Short mmCIF file of C-alpha atoms and ligand atoms in Angstrom, two decimals:
data_model
loop_
_atom_site.label_atom_id
_atom_site.label_comp_id
_atom_site.label_asym_id
_atom_site.label_seq_id
_atom_site.Cartn_x
_atom_site.Cartn_y
_atom_site.Cartn_z
CA UNK A 1 -98.01 9.69 -1.21
CA UNK A 2 -99.27 7.72 -4.18
CA UNK A 3 -99.16 8.41 -7.90
CA UNK A 4 -100.02 6.75 -11.17
CA UNK A 5 -97.22 5.61 -13.46
CA UNK A 6 -98.06 7.25 -16.78
CA UNK A 7 -94.94 5.99 -18.54
CA UNK A 8 -92.00 3.75 -17.72
CA UNK A 9 -89.56 2.95 -20.45
CA UNK A 10 -86.08 1.57 -20.78
CA UNK A 11 -83.74 4.04 -22.47
CA UNK A 12 -81.19 1.23 -22.92
CA UNK A 13 -80.20 -1.85 -20.91
CA UNK A 14 -78.75 0.31 -18.12
CA UNK A 15 -81.29 3.11 -17.60
CA UNK A 16 -85.02 3.64 -17.28
CA UNK A 17 -87.19 6.75 -17.24
CA UNK A 18 -90.40 6.72 -15.23
CA UNK A 19 -93.09 9.40 -15.39
CA UNK A 20 -95.55 9.59 -12.48
CA UNK A 21 -98.71 11.66 -12.13
CA UNK A 22 -99.05 13.36 -8.75
CA UNK A 23 -100.04 17.06 -8.83
CA UNK A 24 -99.55 17.32 -5.06
CA UNK A 25 -95.94 16.09 -5.29
CA UNK A 26 -95.15 18.30 -8.27
CA UNK A 27 -96.36 21.49 -6.67
CA UNK A 28 -93.96 21.02 -3.73
CA UNK A 29 -90.93 19.79 -5.69
CA UNK A 30 -87.76 21.87 -6.04
CA UNK A 31 -84.58 21.18 -8.05
CA UNK A 32 -82.13 19.08 -6.03
CA UNK A 33 -84.74 17.37 -3.90
CA UNK A 34 -85.28 13.62 -3.95
CA UNK A 35 -87.91 11.09 -2.95
CA UNK A 36 -87.88 7.70 -1.28
CA UNK A 37 -89.78 5.31 -3.52
CA UNK A 38 -91.25 1.91 -2.78
CA UNK A 39 -90.04 -0.42 -5.47
CA UNK A 40 -92.68 -3.06 -4.72
CA UNK A 41 -96.24 -2.25 -5.69
CA UNK A 42 -97.94 -4.12 -2.88
CA UNK A 43 -97.95 -3.21 0.81
CA UNK A 44 -97.62 -6.84 1.83
CA UNK A 45 -94.31 -7.24 -0.02
CA UNK A 46 -91.27 -6.31 2.07
CA UNK A 47 -88.32 -7.21 -0.15
CA UNK A 48 -86.58 -4.86 -0.57
CA UNK A 49 -87.60 -3.54 2.81
CA UNK A 50 -86.24 -0.05 2.35
CA UNK A 51 -87.47 2.54 -0.09
CA UNK A 52 -84.86 3.79 -2.55
CA UNK A 53 -83.74 7.43 -2.92
CA UNK A 54 -84.01 8.94 -6.40
CA UNK A 55 -83.53 12.53 -7.51
CA UNK A 56 -86.36 14.47 -9.11
CA UNK A 57 -85.30 14.57 -12.74
CA UNK A 58 -88.04 16.73 -14.21
CA UNK A 59 -91.49 18.11 -13.42
CA UNK A 60 -94.39 19.20 -15.57
CA UNK A 61 -96.55 21.56 -13.53
CA UNK A 62 -99.31 21.74 -16.13
CA UNK A 63 -99.76 17.99 -16.32
CA UNK A 64 -99.00 17.37 -12.66
CA UNK A 65 -96.32 14.81 -13.58
CA UNK A 66 -92.68 14.25 -12.64
CA UNK A 67 -89.92 12.03 -14.00
CA UNK A 68 -87.30 9.80 -12.46
CA UNK A 69 -84.21 8.70 -14.34
CA UNK A 70 -82.85 5.53 -12.79
CA UNK A 71 -79.83 3.36 -13.42
CA UNK A 72 -80.57 -0.33 -12.96
CA UNK A 73 -77.96 -1.45 -10.42
CA UNK A 74 -79.70 -3.85 -8.03
CA UNK A 75 -82.94 -5.35 -6.83
CA UNK A 76 -84.89 -2.15 -6.23
CA UNK A 77 -84.11 -0.45 -9.51
CA UNK A 78 -84.66 -3.73 -11.40
CA UNK A 79 -88.14 -3.93 -9.84
CA UNK A 80 -88.78 -0.30 -10.81
CA UNK A 81 -87.88 -1.11 -14.41
CA UNK A 82 -90.59 -3.79 -14.50
CA UNK A 83 -93.44 -1.57 -13.32
CA UNK A 84 -96.11 -1.19 -15.96
CA UNK A 85 -98.05 1.91 -17.00
CA UNK A 86 -101.10 2.72 -14.88
CA UNK A 87 -99.67 1.05 -11.79
CA UNK A 88 -100.14 2.97 -8.56
CA UNK A 89 -96.80 3.55 -6.87
CA UNK A 90 -95.97 4.76 -3.38
CA UNK A 91 -93.34 7.39 -2.54
CA UNK A 92 -92.46 10.10 -0.04
CA UNK A 93 -93.02 13.81 -0.41
CA UNK A 94 -90.11 15.78 -1.94
CA UNK A 95 -87.23 15.46 0.57
CA UNK A 96 -83.99 17.23 1.36
CA UNK A 97 -82.53 20.67 0.86
CA UNK A 98 -82.83 21.92 -2.73
CA UNK A 99 -80.26 23.80 -4.78
CA UNK A 100 -80.10 27.57 -4.21
CA UNK A 101 -81.23 29.20 -7.43
CA UNK A 102 -79.71 32.32 -8.97
CA UNK A 103 -80.65 34.97 -11.52
CA UNK A 104 -78.61 36.84 -14.15
CA UNK A 105 -75.51 34.69 -13.60
CA UNK A 106 -73.24 32.62 -15.79
CA UNK A 107 -73.66 29.04 -14.66
CA UNK A 108 -71.83 25.77 -15.28
CA UNK A 109 -73.82 22.60 -14.61
CA UNK A 110 -71.57 19.52 -14.37
CA UNK A 111 -73.15 16.07 -14.34
CA UNK A 112 -71.59 12.64 -14.44
CA UNK A 113 -73.40 9.36 -15.14
CA UNK A 114 -76.74 9.06 -13.42
CA UNK A 115 -75.78 12.18 -11.45
CA UNK A 116 -77.23 14.00 -14.41
CA UNK A 117 -80.75 13.03 -13.21
CA UNK A 118 -81.42 15.93 -10.80
CA UNK A 119 -79.52 18.31 -13.09
CA UNK A 120 -82.25 18.34 -15.72
CA UNK A 121 -84.84 19.91 -13.41
CA UNK A 122 -82.13 22.30 -12.18
CA UNK A 123 -80.93 23.24 -15.69
CA UNK A 124 -84.47 23.91 -16.94
CA UNK A 125 -85.20 26.12 -13.95
CA UNK A 126 -81.91 28.04 -14.11
CA UNK A 127 -82.23 28.59 -17.86
CA UNK A 128 -85.27 30.82 -17.27
CA UNK A 129 -83.05 33.51 -15.68
CA UNK A 130 -79.40 32.68 -16.33
CA UNK A 131 -76.89 31.74 -18.97
CA UNK A 132 -76.29 28.00 -18.52
CA UNK A 133 -73.54 25.76 -19.90
CA UNK A 134 -73.96 22.03 -19.36
CA UNK A 135 -71.00 19.64 -19.07
CA UNK A 136 -72.15 16.04 -19.22
CA UNK A 137 -69.87 13.05 -18.81
CA UNK A 138 -70.32 9.29 -18.79
CA UNK A 139 -68.29 6.14 -18.96
CA UNK A 140 -69.68 5.17 -22.36
CA UNK A 141 -72.34 6.06 -24.93
CA UNK A 142 -75.10 4.37 -22.89
CA UNK A 143 -74.55 6.89 -20.08
CA UNK A 144 -75.33 9.88 -22.28
CA UNK A 145 -79.09 10.41 -22.16
CA UNK A 146 -81.75 13.05 -22.79
CA UNK A 147 -79.23 15.25 -24.62
CA UNK A 148 -81.95 16.85 -26.77
CA UNK A 149 -83.61 18.21 -23.62
CA UNK A 150 -80.35 19.50 -22.16
CA UNK A 151 -79.57 21.16 -25.50
CA UNK A 152 -82.93 22.90 -25.50
CA UNK A 153 -82.46 24.32 -22.01
CA UNK A 154 -78.82 25.41 -22.15
CA UNK A 155 -76.68 27.92 -24.01
CA UNK A 156 -73.97 25.32 -24.63
CA UNK A 157 -73.58 21.64 -23.94
CA UNK A 158 -70.35 19.65 -24.00
CA UNK A 159 -70.14 15.89 -23.65
CA UNK A 160 -67.34 13.52 -22.69
CA UNK A 161 -67.08 9.77 -22.32
CA UNK A 162 -64.26 7.78 -20.76
CA UNK A 163 -64.01 5.56 -23.84
CA UNK A 164 -64.52 8.36 -26.38
CA UNK A 165 -67.64 6.75 -27.87
CA UNK A 166 -69.52 10.09 -27.66
CA UNK A 167 -68.10 13.58 -27.29
CA UNK A 168 -64.55 14.12 -26.16
CA UNK A 169 -62.58 11.23 -24.67
CA UNK A 170 -61.77 11.82 -21.01
CA UNK A 171 -63.32 13.20 -17.85
CA UNK A 172 -66.14 15.72 -17.83
CA UNK A 173 -64.19 18.18 -15.70
CA UNK A 174 -61.52 18.31 -18.43
CA UNK A 175 -64.12 19.89 -20.73
CA UNK A 176 -64.48 22.99 -18.61
CA UNK A 177 -62.48 25.87 -20.04
CA UNK A 178 -62.43 29.43 -18.68
CA UNK A 179 -63.68 28.40 -15.27
CA UNK A 180 -63.14 32.01 -14.13
CA UNK A 181 -65.92 33.15 -16.45
CA UNK A 182 -68.57 31.42 -14.28
CA UNK A 183 -70.38 32.86 -11.28
CA UNK A 184 -71.59 29.52 -10.03
CA UNK A 185 -70.96 25.81 -10.61
CA UNK A 186 -73.50 23.11 -9.76
CA UNK A 187 -72.40 19.47 -9.82
CA UNK A 188 -73.77 15.97 -9.25
CA UNK A 189 -72.11 12.68 -10.07
CA UNK A 190 -69.56 10.17 -8.83
CA UNK A 191 -67.54 11.41 -5.87
CA UNK A 192 -64.17 11.56 -7.71
CA UNK A 193 -65.88 13.74 -10.34
CA UNK A 194 -67.25 16.04 -7.64
CA UNK A 195 -63.83 16.28 -6.06
CA UNK A 196 -62.31 17.13 -9.45
CA UNK A 197 -64.95 19.86 -9.87
CA UNK A 198 -64.01 21.16 -6.43
CA UNK A 199 -60.36 21.32 -7.51
CA UNK A 200 -61.44 23.57 -10.40
CA UNK A 201 -63.11 26.15 -8.16
CA UNK A 202 -61.53 25.84 -4.73
CA UNK A 203 -59.14 28.78 -5.11
CA UNK A 204 -61.59 31.13 -6.82
CA UNK A 205 -63.61 32.91 -4.13
CA UNK A 206 -65.92 34.55 -6.68
CA UNK A 207 -67.34 31.19 -7.84
CA UNK A 208 -70.09 29.61 -5.76
CA UNK A 209 -70.09 25.84 -5.82
CA UNK A 210 -73.02 23.60 -4.94
CA UNK A 211 -73.05 19.82 -5.14
CA UNK A 212 -75.64 17.13 -4.67
CA UNK A 213 -74.28 14.06 -2.88
CA UNK A 214 -75.76 10.61 -3.41
CA UNK A 215 -74.76 8.89 -0.18
CA UNK A 216 -76.35 5.53 0.53
CA UNK A 217 -79.53 6.15 2.52
CA UNK A 218 -81.80 4.04 4.67
CA UNK A 219 -84.57 6.22 6.13
CA UNK A 220 -84.09 9.35 3.97
CA UNK A 221 -85.61 11.59 6.64
CA UNK A 222 -82.82 12.21 9.13
CA UNK A 223 -83.68 9.50 11.66
CA UNK A 224 -81.17 6.66 11.22
CA UNK A 225 -77.89 8.63 10.90
CA UNK A 226 -76.86 6.26 8.14
CA UNK A 227 -75.82 8.95 5.69
CA UNK A 228 -73.37 11.08 7.68
CA UNK A 229 -70.86 13.23 5.84
CA UNK A 230 -68.29 15.70 7.13
CA UNK A 231 -68.31 19.40 6.41
CA UNK A 232 -66.47 22.41 7.78
CA UNK A 233 -68.73 24.57 9.93
CA UNK A 234 -68.81 28.08 8.47
CA UNK A 235 -68.83 29.83 11.86
CA UNK A 236 -66.51 27.70 14.00
CA UNK A 237 -64.37 26.43 11.08
CA UNK A 238 -64.40 23.02 12.79
CA UNK A 239 -65.33 19.76 11.11
CA UNK A 240 -68.86 18.63 11.90
CA UNK A 241 -71.10 15.74 10.93
CA UNK A 242 -74.29 16.31 8.95
CA UNK A 243 -76.95 14.02 7.55
CA UNK A 244 -76.86 13.90 3.77
CA UNK A 245 -80.62 13.27 3.55
CA UNK A 246 -81.74 16.05 5.89
CA UNK A 247 -79.10 18.80 5.74
CA UNK A 248 -78.37 17.79 2.11
CA UNK A 249 -78.24 16.24 -0.39
CA UNK A 250 -77.25 19.68 -1.69
CA UNK A 251 -74.24 21.23 0.06
CA UNK A 252 -71.86 24.10 -0.39
CA UNK A 253 -69.14 22.10 -2.13
CA UNK A 254 -66.42 24.29 -0.68
CA UNK A 255 -67.37 23.23 2.87
CA UNK A 256 -67.26 19.48 2.29
CA UNK A 257 -64.28 17.57 3.63
CA UNK A 258 -63.65 15.79 0.35
CA UNK A 259 -61.12 13.27 1.62
CA UNK A 260 -63.74 11.81 3.98
CA UNK A 261 -66.51 11.81 1.37
CA UNK A 262 -64.22 10.04 -1.12
CA UNK A 263 -62.91 7.58 1.49
CA UNK A 264 -64.15 4.50 -0.35
CA UNK A 265 -62.25 5.60 -3.43
CA UNK A 266 -58.97 6.21 -1.54
C1 FAD B 301 -80.27 11.68 -2.77
C2 FAD B 301 -80.05 10.57 -3.74
C3 FAD B 301 -80.51 10.72 -5.03
C4 FAD B 301 -80.32 9.68 -5.95
N1 FAD B 301 -80.79 9.85 -7.21
C5 FAD B 301 -80.68 8.88 -8.09
C6 FAD B 301 -81.26 9.01 -9.38
O1 FAD B 301 -81.87 10.03 -9.69
N2 FAD B 301 -81.14 7.96 -10.23
C7 FAD B 301 -80.48 6.82 -9.88
O2 FAD B 301 -80.40 5.89 -10.69
N3 FAD B 301 -79.92 6.66 -8.68
C8 FAD B 301 -80.01 7.65 -7.77
N4 FAD B 301 -79.49 7.47 -6.52
C9 FAD B 301 -78.83 6.19 -6.19
C10 FAD B 301 -79.94 5.15 -5.95
O3 FAD B 301 -80.61 5.47 -4.75
C11 FAD B 301 -79.35 3.74 -5.82
O4 FAD B 301 -78.75 3.38 -7.03
C12 FAD B 301 -80.48 2.75 -5.51
O5 FAD B 301 -80.93 2.95 -4.20
C13 FAD B 301 -80.01 1.33 -5.68
O6 FAD B 301 -81.06 0.49 -5.30
P1 FAD B 301 -81.09 -1.02 -5.77
O7 FAD B 301 -82.01 -1.75 -4.87
O8 FAD B 301 -81.32 -1.11 -7.24
O9 FAD B 301 -79.61 -1.49 -5.56
P2 FAD B 301 -79.00 -2.21 -4.27
O10 FAD B 301 -79.28 -3.68 -4.42
O11 FAD B 301 -79.40 -1.52 -3.02
O12 FAD B 301 -77.48 -1.91 -4.55
C14 FAD B 301 -76.86 -2.31 -5.79
C15 FAD B 301 -75.52 -1.63 -5.93
O13 FAD B 301 -75.68 -0.20 -5.99
C16 FAD B 301 -74.87 0.43 -5.01
N5 FAD B 301 -75.58 1.61 -4.50
C17 FAD B 301 -76.74 1.66 -3.83
N6 FAD B 301 -77.05 2.92 -3.47
C18 FAD B 301 -76.05 3.69 -3.93
C19 FAD B 301 -75.76 5.07 -3.89
N7 FAD B 301 -76.56 5.95 -3.26
N8 FAD B 301 -74.63 5.51 -4.49
C20 FAD B 301 -73.80 4.66 -5.10
N9 FAD B 301 -74.00 3.33 -5.17
C21 FAD B 301 -75.11 2.86 -4.60
C22 FAD B 301 -74.67 -0.64 -3.94
O14 FAD B 301 -73.48 -0.41 -3.22
C23 FAD B 301 -74.59 -1.89 -4.74
O15 FAD B 301 -73.29 -2.09 -5.27
C24 FAD B 301 -79.65 8.48 -5.57
C25 FAD B 301 -79.20 8.33 -4.27
C26 FAD B 301 -79.39 9.36 -3.37
C27 FAD B 301 -78.93 9.21 -1.96
S1 FES B 302 -80.74 8.13 5.58
FE1 FES B 302 -81.36 8.02 7.66
S2 FES B 302 -80.48 9.81 8.50
FE2 FES B 302 -80.07 10.01 6.39
#
């Protein structure tokens, strides 16, 4: 697919926000899905060779536009940050399994760092039919973005930073009080944060828990097996391998084998 970049701005020296016009993409996009985007504008340029996965941060059905919030960490995202308005950019259709949506529930949305990106589209959608509290954490002030939009589409929003520069000092999961009052928790962010969110809900059967995992991906469409994670099969109760890009990136967080997902942090 191709779309026109209608805006691309740096929010600070770490993050950019790109808005792309593509009515066809927007009409098929669901919260939790991602795309594989070509970070070079020309077909004859092959460095970086692989497209990069980014979550769908927001959509505007009326305008036929969608937004991507990206953290500049390497070559691909640096190239993205340099793309000018009106450029034509190439990307996949919406990929992956979206979040399961609910109605008339009390929801906690927990996002850490750039893991907040797919949570905006999710929060906006959930807020139409649910009560939604947003818990947003970052390492420092620069990681706390788009708060005015989250405030508009939530009943409550609480912020934390590791250095205490905005909100409460500490981890985002420490902000969550009365976990038992929630019907469902959705989370996206660094793996230790997701594991900490799992610890909050693991013993409470009444709380559903969905997470979006940002494993490193090569193909993004289930072909290369480069994004395997381990989950417990609901029926057999045995551990099985699944592809994060195809079966995920959204999973039932209570089925994930967290010690394998967090292996690089162990
Ligand atoms: C489903 C999915 C959704 C994602 N959504 C977003 C999003 O909305 N916004 C966003 O900024 N990023 C998102 N990411 C992560 C993003 O894909 C990577 O940051 C990006 O591919 C890095 O490309 P690069 O060329 O700039 O960096 P590279 O040069 O490829 O790598 C630079 C550094 O980033 C690390 N890195 C690369 N990919 C990942 C990853 N998946 N997780 C953790 N570290 C990584 C590398 O290990 C390396 O240290 C998502 C990833 C997945 C799988
Ligand atoms: S990235 Fe290739 S199978 Fe998931």
